[in-house]
Short mmCIF file of C-alpha atoms in Angstrom, two decimals:
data_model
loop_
_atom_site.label_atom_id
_atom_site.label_comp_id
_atom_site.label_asym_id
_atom_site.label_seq_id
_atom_site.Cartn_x
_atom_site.Cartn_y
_atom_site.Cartn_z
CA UNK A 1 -29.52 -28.03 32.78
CA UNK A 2 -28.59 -30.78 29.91
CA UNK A 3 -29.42 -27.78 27.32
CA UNK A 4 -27.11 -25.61 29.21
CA UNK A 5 -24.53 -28.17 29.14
CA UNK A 6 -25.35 -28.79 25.24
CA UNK A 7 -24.71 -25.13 24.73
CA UNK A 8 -21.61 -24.64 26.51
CA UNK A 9 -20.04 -27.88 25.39
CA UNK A 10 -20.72 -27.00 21.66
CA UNK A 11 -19.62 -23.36 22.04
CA UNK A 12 -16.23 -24.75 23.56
CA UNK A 13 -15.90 -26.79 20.98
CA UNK A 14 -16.36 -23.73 18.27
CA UNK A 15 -13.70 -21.53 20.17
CA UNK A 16 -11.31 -24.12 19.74
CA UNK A 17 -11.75 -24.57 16.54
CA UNK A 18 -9.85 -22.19 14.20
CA UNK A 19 -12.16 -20.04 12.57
CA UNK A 20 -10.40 -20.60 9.07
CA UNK A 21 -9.88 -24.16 9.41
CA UNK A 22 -12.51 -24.22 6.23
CA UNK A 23 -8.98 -22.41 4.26
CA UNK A 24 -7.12 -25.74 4.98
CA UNK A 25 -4.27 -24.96 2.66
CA UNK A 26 -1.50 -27.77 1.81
CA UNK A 27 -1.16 -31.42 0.74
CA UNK A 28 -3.54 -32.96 -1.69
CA UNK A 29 -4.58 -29.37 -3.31
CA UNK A 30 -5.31 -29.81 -6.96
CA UNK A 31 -5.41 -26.17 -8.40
CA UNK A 32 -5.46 -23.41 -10.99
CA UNK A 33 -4.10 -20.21 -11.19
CA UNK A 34 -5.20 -17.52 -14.18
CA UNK A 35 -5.27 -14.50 -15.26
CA UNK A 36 -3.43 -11.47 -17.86
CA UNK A 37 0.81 -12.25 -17.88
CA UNK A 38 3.43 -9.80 -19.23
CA UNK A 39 6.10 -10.68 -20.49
CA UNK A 40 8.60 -8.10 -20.10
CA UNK A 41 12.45 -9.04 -21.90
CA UNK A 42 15.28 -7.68 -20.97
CA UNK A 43 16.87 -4.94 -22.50
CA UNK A 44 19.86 -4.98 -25.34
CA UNK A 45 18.89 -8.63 -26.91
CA UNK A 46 21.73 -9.36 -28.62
CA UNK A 47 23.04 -7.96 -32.27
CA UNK A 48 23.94 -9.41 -35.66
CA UNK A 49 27.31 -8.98 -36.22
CA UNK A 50 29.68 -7.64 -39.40
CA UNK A 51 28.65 -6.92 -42.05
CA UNK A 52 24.81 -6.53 -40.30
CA UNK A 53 26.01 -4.69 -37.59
CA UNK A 54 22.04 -4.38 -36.40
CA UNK A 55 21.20 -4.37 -32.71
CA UNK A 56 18.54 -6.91 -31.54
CA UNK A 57 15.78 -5.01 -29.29
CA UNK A 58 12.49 -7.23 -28.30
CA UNK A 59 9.21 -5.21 -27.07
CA UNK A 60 6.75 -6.39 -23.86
CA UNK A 61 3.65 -8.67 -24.84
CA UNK A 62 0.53 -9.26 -22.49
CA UNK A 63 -1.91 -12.10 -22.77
CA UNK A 64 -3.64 -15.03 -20.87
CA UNK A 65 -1.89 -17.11 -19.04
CA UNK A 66 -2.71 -19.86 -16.46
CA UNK A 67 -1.11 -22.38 -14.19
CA UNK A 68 -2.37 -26.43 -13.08
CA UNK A 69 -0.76 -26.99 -9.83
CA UNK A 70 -0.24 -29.69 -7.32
CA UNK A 71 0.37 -29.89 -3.93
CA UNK A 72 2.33 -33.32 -2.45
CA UNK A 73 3.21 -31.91 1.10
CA UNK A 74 2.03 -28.88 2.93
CA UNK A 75 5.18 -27.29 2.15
CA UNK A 76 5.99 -28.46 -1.11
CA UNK A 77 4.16 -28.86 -4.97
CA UNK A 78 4.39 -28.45 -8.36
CA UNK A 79 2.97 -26.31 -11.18
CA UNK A 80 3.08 -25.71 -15.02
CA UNK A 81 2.99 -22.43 -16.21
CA UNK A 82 1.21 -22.41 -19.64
CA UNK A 83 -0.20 -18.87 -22.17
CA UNK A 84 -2.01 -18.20 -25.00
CA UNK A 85 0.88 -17.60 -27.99
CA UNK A 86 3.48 -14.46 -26.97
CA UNK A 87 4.33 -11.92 -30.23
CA UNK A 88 7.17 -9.49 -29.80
CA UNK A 89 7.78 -7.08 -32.15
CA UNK A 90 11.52 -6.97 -32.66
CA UNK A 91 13.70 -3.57 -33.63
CA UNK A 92 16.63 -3.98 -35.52
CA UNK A 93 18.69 -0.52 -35.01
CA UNK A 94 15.60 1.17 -33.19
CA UNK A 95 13.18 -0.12 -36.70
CA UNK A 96 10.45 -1.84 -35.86
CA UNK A 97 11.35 -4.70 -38.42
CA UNK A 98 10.39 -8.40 -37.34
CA UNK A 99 8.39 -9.89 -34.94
CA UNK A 100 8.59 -13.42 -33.41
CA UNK A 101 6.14 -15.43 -31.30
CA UNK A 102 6.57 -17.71 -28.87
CA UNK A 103 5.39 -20.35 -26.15
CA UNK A 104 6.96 -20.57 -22.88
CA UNK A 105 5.81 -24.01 -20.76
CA UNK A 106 7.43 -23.47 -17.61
CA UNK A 107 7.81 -26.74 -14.66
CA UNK A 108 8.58 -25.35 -11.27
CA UNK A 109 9.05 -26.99 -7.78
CA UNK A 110 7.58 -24.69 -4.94
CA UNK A 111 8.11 -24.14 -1.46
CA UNK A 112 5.34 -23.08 1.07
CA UNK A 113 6.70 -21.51 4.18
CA UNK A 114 3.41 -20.99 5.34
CA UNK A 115 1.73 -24.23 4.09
CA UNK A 116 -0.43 -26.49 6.57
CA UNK A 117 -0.98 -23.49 8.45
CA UNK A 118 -4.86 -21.13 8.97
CA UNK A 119 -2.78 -18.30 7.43
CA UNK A 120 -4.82 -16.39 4.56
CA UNK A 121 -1.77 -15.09 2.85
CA UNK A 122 0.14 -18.08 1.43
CA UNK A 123 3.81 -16.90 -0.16
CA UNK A 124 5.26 -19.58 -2.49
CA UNK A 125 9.01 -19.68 -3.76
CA UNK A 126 9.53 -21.86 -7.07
CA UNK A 127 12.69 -23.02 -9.57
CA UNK A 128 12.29 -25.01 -12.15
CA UNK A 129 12.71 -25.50 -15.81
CA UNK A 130 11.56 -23.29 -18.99
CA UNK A 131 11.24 -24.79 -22.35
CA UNK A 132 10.52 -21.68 -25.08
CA UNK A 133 8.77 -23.08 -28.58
CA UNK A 134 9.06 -20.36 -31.28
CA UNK A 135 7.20 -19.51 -34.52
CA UNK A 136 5.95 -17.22 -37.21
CA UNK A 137 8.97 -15.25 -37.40
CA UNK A 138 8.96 -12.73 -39.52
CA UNK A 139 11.95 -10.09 -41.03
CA UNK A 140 11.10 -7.32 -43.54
CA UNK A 141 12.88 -8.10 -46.35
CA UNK A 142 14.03 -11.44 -45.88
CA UNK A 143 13.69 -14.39 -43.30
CA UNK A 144 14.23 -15.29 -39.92
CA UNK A 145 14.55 -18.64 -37.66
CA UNK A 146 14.50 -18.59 -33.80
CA UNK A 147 15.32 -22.24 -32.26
CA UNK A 148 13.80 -23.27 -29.38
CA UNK A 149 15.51 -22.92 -25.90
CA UNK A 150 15.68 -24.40 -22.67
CA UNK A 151 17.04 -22.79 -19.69
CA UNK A 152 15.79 -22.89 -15.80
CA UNK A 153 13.48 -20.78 -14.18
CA UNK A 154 12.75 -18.83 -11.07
CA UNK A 155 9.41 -18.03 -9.42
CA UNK A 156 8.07 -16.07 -6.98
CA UNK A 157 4.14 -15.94 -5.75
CA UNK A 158 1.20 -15.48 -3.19
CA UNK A 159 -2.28 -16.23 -2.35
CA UNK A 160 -4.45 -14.22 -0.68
CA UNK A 161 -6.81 -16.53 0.36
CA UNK A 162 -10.81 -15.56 -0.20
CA UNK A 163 -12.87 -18.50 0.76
CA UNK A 164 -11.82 -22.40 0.72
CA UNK A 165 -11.76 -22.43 -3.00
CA UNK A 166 -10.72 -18.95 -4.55
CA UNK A 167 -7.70 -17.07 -3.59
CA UNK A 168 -6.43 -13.72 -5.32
CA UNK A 169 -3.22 -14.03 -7.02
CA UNK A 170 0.08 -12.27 -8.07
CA UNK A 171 3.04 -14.32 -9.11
CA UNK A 172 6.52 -13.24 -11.10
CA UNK A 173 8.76 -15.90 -13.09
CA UNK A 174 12.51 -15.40 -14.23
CA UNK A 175 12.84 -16.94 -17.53
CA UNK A 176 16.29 -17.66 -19.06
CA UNK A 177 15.70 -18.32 -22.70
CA UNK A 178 18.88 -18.03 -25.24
CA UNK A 179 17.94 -19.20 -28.67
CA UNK A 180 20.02 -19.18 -32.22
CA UNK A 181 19.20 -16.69 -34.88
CA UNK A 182 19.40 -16.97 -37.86
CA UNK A 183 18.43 -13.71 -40.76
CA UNK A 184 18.76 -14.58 -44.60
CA UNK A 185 18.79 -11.88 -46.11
CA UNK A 186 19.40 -11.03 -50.04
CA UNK A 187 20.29 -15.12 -50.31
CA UNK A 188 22.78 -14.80 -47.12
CA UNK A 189 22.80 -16.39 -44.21
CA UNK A 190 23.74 -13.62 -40.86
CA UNK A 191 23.70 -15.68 -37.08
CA UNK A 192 23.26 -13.97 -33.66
CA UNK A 193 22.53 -15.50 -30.14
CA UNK A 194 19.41 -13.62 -29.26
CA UNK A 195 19.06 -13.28 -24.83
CA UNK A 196 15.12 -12.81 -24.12
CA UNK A 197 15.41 -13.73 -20.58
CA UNK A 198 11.88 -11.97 -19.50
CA UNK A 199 10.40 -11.16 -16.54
CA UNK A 200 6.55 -12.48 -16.64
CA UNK A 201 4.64 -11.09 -14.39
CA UNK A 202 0.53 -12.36 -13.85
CA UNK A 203 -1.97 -11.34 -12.05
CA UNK A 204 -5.81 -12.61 -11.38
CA UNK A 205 -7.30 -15.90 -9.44
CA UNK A 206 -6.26 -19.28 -8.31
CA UNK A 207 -9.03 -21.87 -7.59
CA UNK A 208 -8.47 -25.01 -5.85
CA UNK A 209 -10.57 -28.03 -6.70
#
């Protein structure tokens, strides 16, 4: 009778126990995110003016990227968004003619809706601030200086939770990054706001520690 009793208490006890309580998702998560980023710019980057009259055209890059993450409330956290070294070849007029690379650090504060909870899907919202390094530009011809940019950021993300330490991943960030030109050419100095502002868009794992 006392094994019977044994039995039936511990089963009761199981049942009542959420069966992904191991996925315990929410304050005092240290994590990671990785995986392959794009970072697609928007279209019609900006132009150097008379006497230039060129139009300023940036191309997609892919590469590694990868996120360290924090969680300080079920609901709430913070991540850094940090990549291997962007390059983006540049048209001038539809020529393929420069080419500019770039890092993009990104700090962003996220909201869980779904934090604290059993829930294997895990949506995160995020804004937040971009800081854009340049270097290695490059012009055909002559030379060409980007300065770096700050601007805020936008983020949007999920989990899909595997097990209680690996979760697939997708996530999308709005960048605004503005930066100075400047194009010497033939001892001449030409000036042009350049407008990136790129959608990044990564896929691949996060892994909580």
């Amino acid at each position: 009778m006392r094994r019977v009793l044994l039995v039936s208490s511990l089963a009761l006890t199981a049942a009542l126990v959420p069966a992904t309580s191991a996925f315990a998702y929410g304050q005092g998560d240290f994590y990671t995110r990785f995986g392959v980023a794009k970072v697609a710019p928007q279209s019609d980057n900006g132009d150097f003016g008379a006497p230039l009259n060129m139009k300023i055209d940036a191309d997609d890059d892919s590469g590694f990227a990868f996120t360290l993450g924090y969680r300080f409330h079920d609901k709430l956290g913070v991540e850094l968004l940090a990549a291997q070294r962007f390059e983006h070849q540049v048209q001038l007029n539809g020529s393929d003619m420069a080419s500019i690379h770039h890092l993009p650090p990104t700090l962003t504060l996220q909201y869980y809706p779904l934090g604290g909870t059993d829930a294997r899907v895990q949506p995160y919202l995020g804004a937040g601030l971009n800081y854009t390094h340049f270097s290695d530009e490059k012009l055909d011809g002559g030379e060409l200086e980007l300065d770096d940019s700050w601007g805020g950021a936008a983020q949007l993300g999920v989990d899909l939770l595997i097990d209680d330490h690996w979760a697939l991943n997708a996530a999308a960030w709005y960048l605004d990054i503005d930066s100075d030109a400047t194009a010497t050419l033939g001892g001449n100095d030409y000036h042009a706001n350049v407008d990136i502002d790129p959608i990044v868009v990564m896929g691949g794992l996060s892994y909580r520690f």
